[in-house]
Amino acid sequence: MEHDTLVILGAGYTARVVFPLASRRYVQVFATSREPAKNLPTVAPDQRLQFDLAQPDTWRNIPERADLLWCFPATPPEAVQQFAAAANPSSRRIGVLGSTSAYDVGRSTDYPPPWIDETAPVDLTKPRVRGEEFLRLHCGAIILRVAGIYGPGRNPVTWLKTGRVRPSRKYVNLIHVEDLAAICLATLERGIPGETYNVSDGSPRTWNEIFDWSRAHCELSLIAAPDVRETGKRISISKLTEQLGYTIQHPDLFKELLGL
């Protein structure tokens, strides 16, 4: 790898899985937080950095020429632009975790919904999307449009049990956090600056399918299903697998759910 230092901006759920993987590839890896001592107890003190996009005086804590993995929403756009101007992005490789919610599907009622690839329009009324697109177009950032993340401590069955979601015909796209972490590093190593890659396990499922499996295997009680007309999305990962050369390691959601 050309650069030897990585800074993970925002050390949340995904970043905690990225960190040990990155330590095998980079000479130095740092994680950031607004309150490093409080929020990064598992990170060695000399690998913690204070960083807050809203506090420009913390920006100087980011080492020059370090690669950046941006793990929190790139908003507000104005602060994103100001940070980019101060961060000398031309000397870095930058990966940004976005969301498949960026895609503007309009009022389509097609069912099943059409496959969405990276050429689909994005909703620039969303501040996060504007921030991501600024980083992509002006800083060469690589944007990952990430599906719903699951893994240890994030179980879709629990989402159904707690009523966070309900069974419906709506399609959902998911990605195991270990795949996402590996894709983040593959992106920094092999991704093309200024490109966008969809990130999912490649197998969209409906909430009805996940609910039916959960009732059979996890003793989930019957849940009243509302009349949901939303179609959801079906996210294509052809570009990820063909251009980036990544093979999904956790393609079978239901097999993975048995182990959570």
PDB file of C-alpha atoms in Angstrom:
ATOM      1  CA  MET A   1       0.000   0.000   0.000  1.00  0.00           C
ATOM      2  CA  GLU A   2       1.403   3.366  -1.026  1.00  0.00           C
ATOM      3  CA  HIS A   3       0.552   5.218   2.200  1.00  0.00           C
ATOM      4  CA  ASP A   4       1.451   3.883   5.625  1.00  0.00           C
ATOM      5  CA  THR A   5      -0.962   5.817   7.888  1.00  0.00           C
ATOM      6  CA  LEU A   6      -4.738   5.566   8.172  1.00  0.00           C
ATOM      7  CA  VAL A   7      -7.035   7.805  10.189  1.00  0.00           C
ATOM      8  CA  ILE A   8     -10.547   6.531  10.874  1.00  0.00           C
ATOM      9  CA  LEU A   9     -12.792   9.552  11.268  1.00  0.00           C
ATOM     10  CA  GLY A  10     -15.581   8.594  13.640  1.00  0.00           C
ATOM     11  CA  ALA A  11     -14.976   5.331  15.483  1.00  0.00           C
ATOM     12  CA  GLY A  12     -18.459   3.798  15.642  1.00  0.00           C
ATOM     13  CA  TYR A  13     -19.772   0.290  14.984  1.00  0.00           C
ATOM     14  CA  THR A  14     -18.089  -0.280  11.624  1.00  0.00           C
ATOM     15  CA  ALA A  15     -14.861   1.456  12.586  1.00  0.00           C
ATOM     16  CA  ARG A  16     -14.366  -0.871  15.554  1.00  0.00           C
ATOM     17  CA  VAL A  17     -14.221  -3.788  13.106  1.00  0.00           C
ATOM     18  CA  VAL A  18     -12.071  -1.906  10.586  1.00  0.00           C
ATOM     19  CA  PHE A  19      -9.445  -0.936  13.166  1.00  0.00           C
ATOM     20  CA  PRO A  20      -7.826  -4.363  13.801  1.00  0.00           C
ATOM     21  CA  LEU A  21      -7.957  -5.236  10.096  1.00  0.00           C
ATOM     22  CA  ALA A  22      -6.317  -1.948   9.163  1.00  0.00           C
ATOM     23  CA  SER A  23      -3.563  -2.555  11.700  1.00  0.00           C
ATOM     24  CA  ARG A  24      -2.412  -5.506   9.577  1.00  0.00           C
ATOM     25  CA  ARG A  25      -2.083  -3.342   6.452  1.00  0.00           C
ATOM     26  CA  TYR A  26      -0.973   0.064   7.687  1.00  0.00           C
ATOM     27  CA  VAL A  27       2.070   0.914   9.767  1.00  0.00           C
ATOM     28  CA  GLN A  28       0.021   3.386  11.809  1.00  0.00           C
ATOM     29  CA  VAL A  29      -3.724   3.467  12.436  1.00  0.00           C
ATOM     30  CA  PHE A  30      -5.532   6.174  14.381  1.00  0.00           C
ATOM     31  CA  ALA A  31      -9.155   6.447  15.473  1.00  0.00           C
ATOM     32  CA  THR A  32     -10.894   9.733  16.183  1.00  0.00           C
ATOM     33  CA  SER A  33     -13.667  10.897  18.457  1.00  0.00           C
ATOM     34  CA  ARG A  34     -14.953  14.128  19.943  1.00  0.00           C
ATOM     35  CA  GLU A  35     -14.000  12.635  23.321  1.00  0.00           C
ATOM     36  CA  PRO A  36     -11.314  10.019  22.660  1.00  0.00           C
ATOM     37  CA  ALA A  37     -10.638   9.011  26.270  1.00  0.00           C
ATOM     38  CA  LYS A  38     -14.337   8.407  26.892  1.00  0.00           C
ATOM     39  CA  ASN A  39     -15.389   6.867  23.586  1.00  0.00           C
ATOM     40  CA  LEU A  40     -12.292   4.890  22.535  1.00  0.00           C
ATOM     41  CA  PRO A  41     -11.445   2.760  25.587  1.00  0.00           C
ATOM     42  CA  THR A  42     -10.279  -0.209  23.490  1.00  0.00           C
ATOM     43  CA  VAL A  43      -7.878   1.912  21.430  1.00  0.00           C
ATOM     44  CA  ALA A  44      -4.367   2.510  22.730  1.00  0.00           C
ATOM     45  CA  PRO A  45      -3.975   6.086  23.979  1.00  0.00           C
ATOM     46  CA  ASP A  46      -1.277   6.869  21.418  1.00  0.00           C
ATOM     47  CA  GLN A  47      -3.678   5.835  18.621  1.00  0.00           C
ATOM     48  CA  ARG A  48      -6.529   8.098  19.728  1.00  0.00           C
ATOM     49  CA  LEU A  49      -7.090  11.510  18.161  1.00  0.00           C
ATOM     50  CA  GLN A  50      -9.570  14.190  19.075  1.00  0.00           C
ATOM     51  CA  PHE A  51     -11.534  15.278  16.020  1.00  0.00           C
ATOM     52  CA  ASP A  52     -14.772  17.179  15.691  1.00  0.00           C
ATOM     53  CA  LEU A  53     -15.918  18.488  12.326  1.00  0.00           C
ATOM     54  CA  ALA A  54     -17.612  21.365  14.150  1.00  0.00           C
ATOM     55  CA  GLN A  55     -14.358  22.407  15.883  1.00  0.00           C
ATOM     56  CA  PRO A  56     -11.700  23.508  13.362  1.00  0.00           C
ATOM     57  CA  ASP A  57      -9.041  23.637  16.053  1.00  0.00           C
ATOM     58  CA  THR A  58      -9.170  19.810  16.197  1.00  0.00           C
ATOM     59  CA  TRP A  59      -8.516  19.414  12.487  1.00  0.00           C
ATOM     60  CA  ARG A  60      -4.798  19.941  12.976  1.00  0.00           C
ATOM     61  CA  ASN A  61      -4.693  16.657  14.905  1.00  0.00           C
ATOM     62  CA  ILE A  62      -5.051  14.713  11.651  1.00  0.00           C
ATOM     63  CA  PRO A  63      -1.584  13.679  10.378  1.00  0.00           C
ATOM     64  CA  GLU A  64      -0.593  15.046   6.993  1.00  0.00           C
ATOM     65  CA  ARG A  65      -0.777  12.653   4.037  1.00  0.00           C
ATOM     66  CA  ALA A  66      -2.642  10.008   6.057  1.00  0.00           C
ATOM     67  CA  ASP A  67      -5.382   8.113   4.267  1.00  0.00           C
ATOM     68  CA  LEU A  68      -8.836   8.903   5.637  1.00  0.00           C
ATOM     69  CA  LEU A  69     -11.816   6.625   6.197  1.00  0.00           C
ATOM     70  CA  TRP A  70     -14.810   8.877   6.852  1.00  0.00           C
ATOM     71  CA  CYS A  71     -17.308   6.881   8.938  1.00  0.00           C
ATOM     72  CA  PHE A  72     -19.902   9.482   9.970  1.00  0.00           C
ATOM     73  CA  PRO A  73     -22.406  11.466   7.870  1.00  0.00           C
ATOM     74  CA  ALA A  74     -20.594  14.081   5.777  1.00  0.00           C
ATOM     75  CA  THR A  75     -22.692  16.970   7.004  1.00  0.00           C
ATOM     76  CA  PRO A  76     -23.142  19.915   7.286  1.00  0.00           C
ATOM     77  CA  PRO A  77     -21.812  20.447   3.756  1.00  0.00           C
ATOM     78  CA  GLU A  78     -20.271  23.808   4.624  1.00  0.00           C
ATOM     79  CA  ALA A  79     -18.111  22.288   7.349  1.00  0.00           C
ATOM     80  CA  VAL A  80     -17.180  19.407   5.037  1.00  0.00           C
ATOM     81  CA  GLN A  81     -15.947  21.889   2.434  1.00  0.00           C
ATOM     82  CA  GLN A  82     -13.975  23.891   5.002  1.00  0.00           C
ATOM     83  CA  PHE A  83     -12.321  20.761   6.382  1.00  0.00           C
ATOM     84  CA  ALA A  84     -11.469  19.580   2.881  1.00  0.00           C
ATOM     85  CA  ALA A  85      -9.796  22.901   2.121  1.00  0.00           C
ATOM     86  CA  ALA A  86      -7.646  22.511   5.231  1.00  0.00           C
ATOM     87  CA  ALA A  87      -6.880  18.799   4.872  1.00  0.00           C
ATOM     88  CA  ASN A  88      -4.884  18.850   1.596  1.00  0.00           C
ATOM     89  CA  PRO A  89      -6.916  15.992   0.096  1.00  0.00           C
ATOM     90  CA  SER A  90      -4.747  15.693  -3.017  1.00  0.00           C
ATOM     91  CA  SER A  91      -2.092  13.922  -0.927  1.00  0.00           C
ATOM     92  CA  ARG A  92      -4.516  11.388   0.550  1.00  0.00           C
ATOM     93  CA  ARG A  93      -6.756   8.499  -0.370  1.00  0.00           C
ATOM     94  CA  ILE A  94     -10.212   9.089   1.079  1.00  0.00           C
ATOM     95  CA  GLY A  95     -13.029   6.606   1.568  1.00  0.00           C
ATOM     96  CA  VAL A  96     -16.435   7.877   2.684  1.00  0.00           C
ATOM     97  CA  LEU A  97     -19.228   5.734   4.089  1.00  0.00           C
ATOM     98  CA  GLY A  98     -22.498   6.879   2.588  1.00  0.00           C
ATOM     99  CA  SER A  99     -25.877   5.188   2.394  1.00  0.00           C
ATOM    100  CA  THR A 100     -28.078   3.614  -0.246  1.00  0.00           C
ATOM    101  CA  SER A 101     -30.761   6.028   0.995  1.00  0.00           C
ATOM    102  CA  ALA A 102     -28.977   8.590  -1.200  1.00  0.00           C
ATOM    103  CA  TYR A 103     -30.607   7.111  -4.288  1.00  0.00           C
ATOM    104  CA  ASP A 104     -33.675   8.979  -5.468  1.00  0.00           C
ATOM    105  CA  VAL A 105     -36.171   6.364  -6.668  1.00  0.00           C
ATOM    106  CA  GLY A 106     -38.953   8.911  -7.137  1.00  0.00           C
ATOM    107  CA  ARG A 107     -42.491   7.554  -7.027  1.00  0.00           C
ATOM    108  CA  SER A 108     -41.864   4.306  -8.852  1.00  0.00           C
ATOM    109  CA  THR A 109     -44.435   1.600  -8.104  1.00  0.00           C
ATOM    110  CA  ASP A 110     -42.691  -1.142 -10.070  1.00  0.00           C
ATOM    111  CA  TYR A 111     -42.602  -4.402  -8.150  1.00  0.00           C
ATOM    112  CA  PRO A 112     -40.226  -6.010  -7.665  1.00  0.00           C
ATOM    113  CA  PRO A 113     -38.325  -2.723  -7.850  1.00  0.00           C
ATOM    114  CA  PRO A 114     -35.669  -2.359 -10.569  1.00  0.00           C
ATOM    115  CA  TRP A 115     -32.023  -2.961  -9.734  1.00  0.00           C
ATOM    116  CA  ILE A 116     -30.151   0.204  -8.790  1.00  0.00           C
ATOM    117  CA  ASP A 117     -26.535   0.677  -9.811  1.00  0.00           C
ATOM    118  CA  GLU A 118     -24.145   3.572  -9.293  1.00  0.00           C
ATOM    119  CA  THR A 119     -25.491   5.502 -12.295  1.00  0.00           C
ATOM    120  CA  ALA A 120     -28.835   6.080 -10.554  1.00  0.00           C
ATOM    121  CA  PRO A 121     -29.568   9.695  -9.527  1.00  0.00           C
ATOM    122  CA  VAL A 122     -28.948  10.726  -5.940  1.00  0.00           C
ATOM    123  CA  ASP A 123     -31.044  13.090  -3.839  1.00  0.00           C
ATOM    124  CA  LEU A 124     -29.021  16.288  -3.536  1.00  0.00           C
ATOM    125  CA  THR A 125     -31.641  17.855  -1.257  1.00  0.00           C
ATOM    126  CA  LYS A 126     -30.116  15.734   1.514  1.00  0.00           C
ATOM    127  CA  PRO A 127     -27.224  17.593   3.196  1.00  0.00           C
ATOM    128  CA  ARG A 128     -25.303  14.361   3.726  1.00  0.00           C
ATOM    129  CA  VAL A 129     -25.444  13.550   0.032  1.00  0.00           C
ATOM    130  CA  ARG A 130     -24.244  17.049  -0.887  1.00  0.00           C
ATOM    131  CA  GLY A 131     -21.287  16.617   1.467  1.00  0.00           C
ATOM    132  CA  GLU A 132     -20.414  13.238  -0.018  1.00  0.00           C
ATOM    133  CA  GLU A 133     -20.667  14.489  -3.580  1.00  0.00           C
ATOM    134  CA  PHE A 134     -18.438  17.467  -2.779  1.00  0.00           C
ATOM    135  CA  LEU A 135     -15.773  15.129  -1.414  1.00  0.00           C
ATOM    136  CA  ARG A 136     -16.102  12.869  -4.438  1.00  0.00           C
ATOM    137  CA  LEU A 137     -16.021  15.578  -7.100  1.00  0.00           C
ATOM    138  CA  HIS A 138     -13.501  17.964  -5.532  1.00  0.00           C
ATOM    139  CA  CYS A 139     -11.291  15.706  -3.392  1.00  0.00           C
ATOM    140  CA  GLY A 140     -11.290  12.429  -5.291  1.00  0.00           C
ATOM    141  CA  ALA A 141     -13.036  10.655  -2.423  1.00  0.00           C
ATOM    142  CA  ILE A 142     -14.401   7.176  -3.045  1.00  0.00           C
ATOM    143  CA  ILE A 143     -18.002   6.913  -1.891  1.00  0.00           C
ATOM    144  CA  LEU A 144     -19.420   3.676  -0.546  1.00  0.00           C
ATOM    145  CA  ARG A 145     -23.220   3.606  -0.737  1.00  0.00           C
ATOM    146  CA  VAL A 146     -23.769   1.178   2.123  1.00  0.00           C
ATOM    147  CA  ALA A 147     -26.854  -0.955   2.737  1.00  0.00           C
ATOM    148  CA  GLY A 148     -28.179  -1.754   6.216  1.00  0.00           C
ATOM    149  CA  ILE A 149     -25.379  -3.028   8.455  1.00  0.00           C
ATOM    150  CA  TYR A 150     -25.863  -6.098  10.613  1.00  0.00           C
ATOM    151  CA  GLY A 151     -23.595  -8.277  12.737  1.00  0.00           C
ATOM    152  CA  PRO A 152     -22.850  -8.884  16.414  1.00  0.00           C
ATOM    153  CA  GLY A 153     -25.060  -6.535  18.412  1.00  0.00           C
ATOM    154  CA  ARG A 154     -27.077  -5.582  15.308  1.00  0.00           C
ATOM    155  CA  ASN A 155     -29.563  -8.318  14.523  1.00  0.00           C
ATOM    156  CA  PRO A 156     -32.479  -7.832  12.083  1.00  0.00           C
ATOM    157  CA  VAL A 157     -34.493 -10.350  14.114  1.00  0.00           C
ATOM    158  CA  THR A 158     -34.216  -7.997  17.097  1.00  0.00           C
ATOM    159  CA  TRP A 159     -35.407  -5.151  14.895  1.00  0.00           C
ATOM    160  CA  LEU A 160     -38.570  -7.156  14.200  1.00  0.00           C
ATOM    161  CA  LYS A 161     -39.030  -8.169  17.847  1.00  0.00           C
ATOM    162  CA  THR A 162     -38.797  -4.591  19.064  1.00  0.00           C
ATOM    163  CA  GLY A 163     -41.054  -3.176  16.354  1.00  0.00           C
ATOM    164  CA  ARG A 164     -38.316  -1.130  14.729  1.00  0.00           C
ATOM    165  CA  VAL A 165     -39.477  -2.737  11.470  1.00  0.00           C
ATOM    166  CA  ARG A 166     -42.517  -4.810  10.606  1.00  0.00           C
ATOM    167  CA  PRO A 167     -43.081  -7.568   8.076  1.00  0.00           C
ATOM    168  CA  SER A 168     -43.972  -6.199   4.666  1.00  0.00           C
ATOM    169  CA  ARG A 169     -43.320  -6.676   0.988  1.00  0.00           C
ATOM    170  CA  LYS A 170     -40.672  -3.934   1.124  1.00  0.00           C
ATOM    171  CA  TYR A 171     -37.224  -4.994  -0.047  1.00  0.00           C
ATOM    172  CA  VAL A 172     -34.230  -4.452   2.212  1.00  0.00           C
ATOM    173  CA  ASN A 173     -30.523  -4.680   1.386  1.00  0.00           C
ATOM    174  CA  LEU A 174     -28.072  -5.740   4.082  1.00  0.00           C
ATOM    175  CA  ILE A 175     -24.328  -6.181   4.551  1.00  0.00           C
ATOM    176  CA  HIS A 176     -22.432  -7.990   7.318  1.00  0.00           C
ATOM    177  CA  VAL A 177     -20.138  -5.623   9.216  1.00  0.00           C
ATOM    178  CA  GLU A 178     -17.107  -7.876   8.587  1.00  0.00           C
ATOM    179  CA  ASP A 179     -17.662  -7.649   4.832  1.00  0.00           C
ATOM    180  CA  LEU A 180     -18.094  -3.891   5.085  1.00  0.00           C
ATOM    181  CA  ALA A 181     -14.847  -3.513   7.032  1.00  0.00           C
ATOM    182  CA  ALA A 182     -12.931  -5.539   4.449  1.00  0.00           C
ATOM    183  CA  ILE A 183     -14.528  -3.553   1.615  1.00  0.00           C
ATOM    184  CA  CYS A 184     -13.454  -0.286   3.246  1.00  0.00           C
ATOM    185  CA  LEU A 185      -9.820  -1.382   3.125  1.00  0.00           C
ATOM    186  CA  ALA A 186     -10.136  -2.819  -0.377  1.00  0.00           C
ATOM    187  CA  THR A 187     -11.545   0.528  -1.481  1.00  0.00           C
ATOM    188  CA  LEU A 188      -8.595   2.451  -0.071  1.00  0.00           C
ATOM    189  CA  GLU A 189      -6.179  -0.004  -1.672  1.00  0.00           C
ATOM    190  CA  ARG A 190      -7.761  -0.586  -5.101  1.00  0.00           C
ATOM    191  CA  GLY A 191     -10.673   1.822  -5.517  1.00  0.00           C
ATOM    192  CA  ILE A 192     -10.609   4.491  -8.207  1.00  0.00           C
ATOM    193  CA  PRO A 193     -10.614   8.044  -6.807  1.00  0.00           C
ATOM    194  CA  GLY A 194     -13.871   9.853  -7.511  1.00  0.00           C
ATOM    195  CA  GLU A 195     -15.840   6.646  -8.015  1.00  0.00           C
ATOM    196  CA  THR A 196     -18.874   5.316  -6.153  1.00  0.00           C
ATOM    197  CA  TYR A 197     -19.434   1.692  -5.157  1.00  0.00           C
ATOM    198  CA  ASN A 198     -22.617   0.102  -3.862  1.00  0.00           C
ATOM    199  CA  VAL A 199     -22.087  -2.107  -0.821  1.00  0.00           C
ATOM    200  CA  SER A 200     -24.535  -4.900  -0.033  1.00  0.00           C
ATOM    201  CA  ASP A 201     -24.437  -8.683   0.131  1.00  0.00           C
ATOM    202  CA  GLY A 202     -26.099  -8.689  -3.296  1.00  0.00           C
ATOM    203  CA  SER A 203     -29.247 -10.527  -2.173  1.00  0.00           C
ATOM    204  CA  PRO A 204     -32.132  -8.143  -1.464  1.00  0.00           C
ATOM    205  CA  ARG A 205     -34.890  -9.710   0.625  1.00  0.00           C
ATOM    206  CA  THR A 206     -38.313  -8.581   1.740  1.00  0.00           C
ATOM    207  CA  TRP A 207     -39.140  -8.056   5.380  1.00  0.00           C
ATOM    208  CA  ASN A 208     -41.790 -10.736   4.917  1.00  0.00           C
ATOM    209  CA  GLU A 209     -39.073 -13.244   4.024  1.00  0.00           C
ATOM    210  CA  ILE A 210     -36.951 -12.293   7.030  1.00  0.00           C
ATOM    211  CA  PHE A 211     -39.998 -12.393   9.321  1.00  0.00           C
ATOM    212  CA  ASP A 212     -41.101 -15.826   8.103  1.00  0.00           C
ATOM    213  CA  TRP A 213     -37.591 -17.202   8.651  1.00  0.00           C
ATOM    214  CA  SER A 214     -37.473 -15.603  12.119  1.00  0.00           C
ATOM    215  CA  ARG A 215     -40.776 -17.172  13.156  1.00  0.00           C
ATOM    216  CA  ALA A 216     -39.505 -20.592  12.120  1.00  0.00           C
ATOM    217  CA  HIS A 217     -36.043 -20.362  13.680  1.00  0.00           C
ATOM    218  CA  CYS A 218     -36.164 -17.753  16.452  1.00  0.00           C
ATOM    219  CA  GLU A 219     -39.618 -18.261  17.997  1.00  0.00           C
ATOM    220  CA  LEU A 220     -40.721 -14.834  16.874  1.00  0.00           C
ATOM    221  CA  SER A 221     -44.379 -14.171  17.668  1.00  0.00           C
ATOM    222  CA  LEU A 222     -46.902 -13.260  15.026  1.00  0.00           C
ATOM    223  CA  ILE A 223     -46.740  -9.540  14.237  1.00  0.00           C
ATOM    224  CA  ALA A 224     -49.539  -7.605  12.615  1.00  0.00           C
ATOM    225  CA  ALA A 225     -48.373  -6.594   9.167  1.00  0.00           C
ATOM    226  CA  PRO A 226     -49.416  -3.123   8.014  1.00  0.00           C
ATOM    227  CA  ASP A 227     -50.472  -2.542   4.437  1.00  0.00           C
ATOM    228  CA  VAL A 228     -47.146  -1.196   3.236  1.00  0.00           C
ATOM    229  CA  ARG A 229     -47.098  -0.103  -0.391  1.00  0.00           C
ATOM    230  CA  GLU A 230     -43.429   0.857  -0.379  1.00  0.00           C
ATOM    231  CA  THR A 231     -41.352  -1.268  -2.719  1.00  0.00           C
ATOM    232  CA  GLY A 232     -37.923  -0.582  -1.257  1.00  0.00           C
ATOM    233  CA  LYS A 233     -34.798  -0.944  -3.405  1.00  0.00           C
ATOM    234  CA  ARG A 234     -32.759  -3.712  -4.949  1.00  0.00           C
ATOM    235  CA  ILE A 235     -29.113  -2.657  -4.903  1.00  0.00           C
ATOM    236  CA  SER A 236     -26.722  -3.995  -7.537  1.00  0.00           C
ATOM    237  CA  ILE A 237     -23.150  -4.743  -6.455  1.00  0.00           C
ATOM    238  CA  SER A 238     -21.802  -5.714  -9.882  1.00  0.00           C
ATOM    239  CA  LYS A 239     -19.334  -2.825  -9.842  1.00  0.00           C
ATOM    240  CA  LEU A 240     -18.058  -3.828  -6.409  1.00  0.00           C
ATOM    241  CA  THR A 241     -17.453  -7.417  -7.386  1.00  0.00           C
ATOM    242  CA  GLU A 242     -16.213  -6.833 -10.932  1.00  0.00           C
ATOM    243  CA  GLN A 243     -14.212  -3.604 -10.755  1.00  0.00           C
ATOM    244  CA  LEU A 244     -13.066  -3.750  -7.146  1.00  0.00           C
ATOM    245  CA  GLY A 245     -12.683  -7.519  -7.272  1.00  0.00           C
ATOM    246  CA  TYR A 246     -14.298  -8.167  -3.912  1.00  0.00           C
ATOM    247  CA  THR A 247     -16.053 -11.450  -3.089  1.00  0.00           C
ATOM    248  CA  ILE A 248     -18.735 -11.259  -0.403  1.00  0.00           C
ATOM    249  CA  GLN A 249     -17.724 -13.455   2.527  1.00  0.00           C
ATOM    250  CA  HIS A 250     -21.111 -13.481   4.260  1.00  0.00           C
ATOM    251  CA  PRO A 251     -23.620 -13.902   1.414  1.00  0.00           C
ATOM    252  CA  ASP A 252     -26.198 -15.990   3.328  1.00  0.00           C
ATOM    253  CA  LEU A 253     -28.121 -13.740   5.712  1.00  0.00           C
ATOM    254  CA  PHE A 254     -30.068 -16.565   7.319  1.00  0.00           C
ATOM    255  CA  LYS A 255     -26.971 -18.633   8.005  1.00  0.00           C
ATOM    256  CA  GLU A 256     -25.383 -15.601   9.659  1.00  0.00           C
ATOM    257  CA  LEU A 257     -28.474 -14.854  11.753  1.00  0.00           C
ATOM    258  CA  LEU A 258     -28.220 -18.307  13.345  1.00  0.00           C
ATOM    259  CA  GLY A 259     -24.840 -17.298  14.770  1.00  0.00           C
ATOM    260  CA  LEU A 260     -25.824 -13.878  16.129  1.00  0.00           C
TER     261      LEU A 260
END
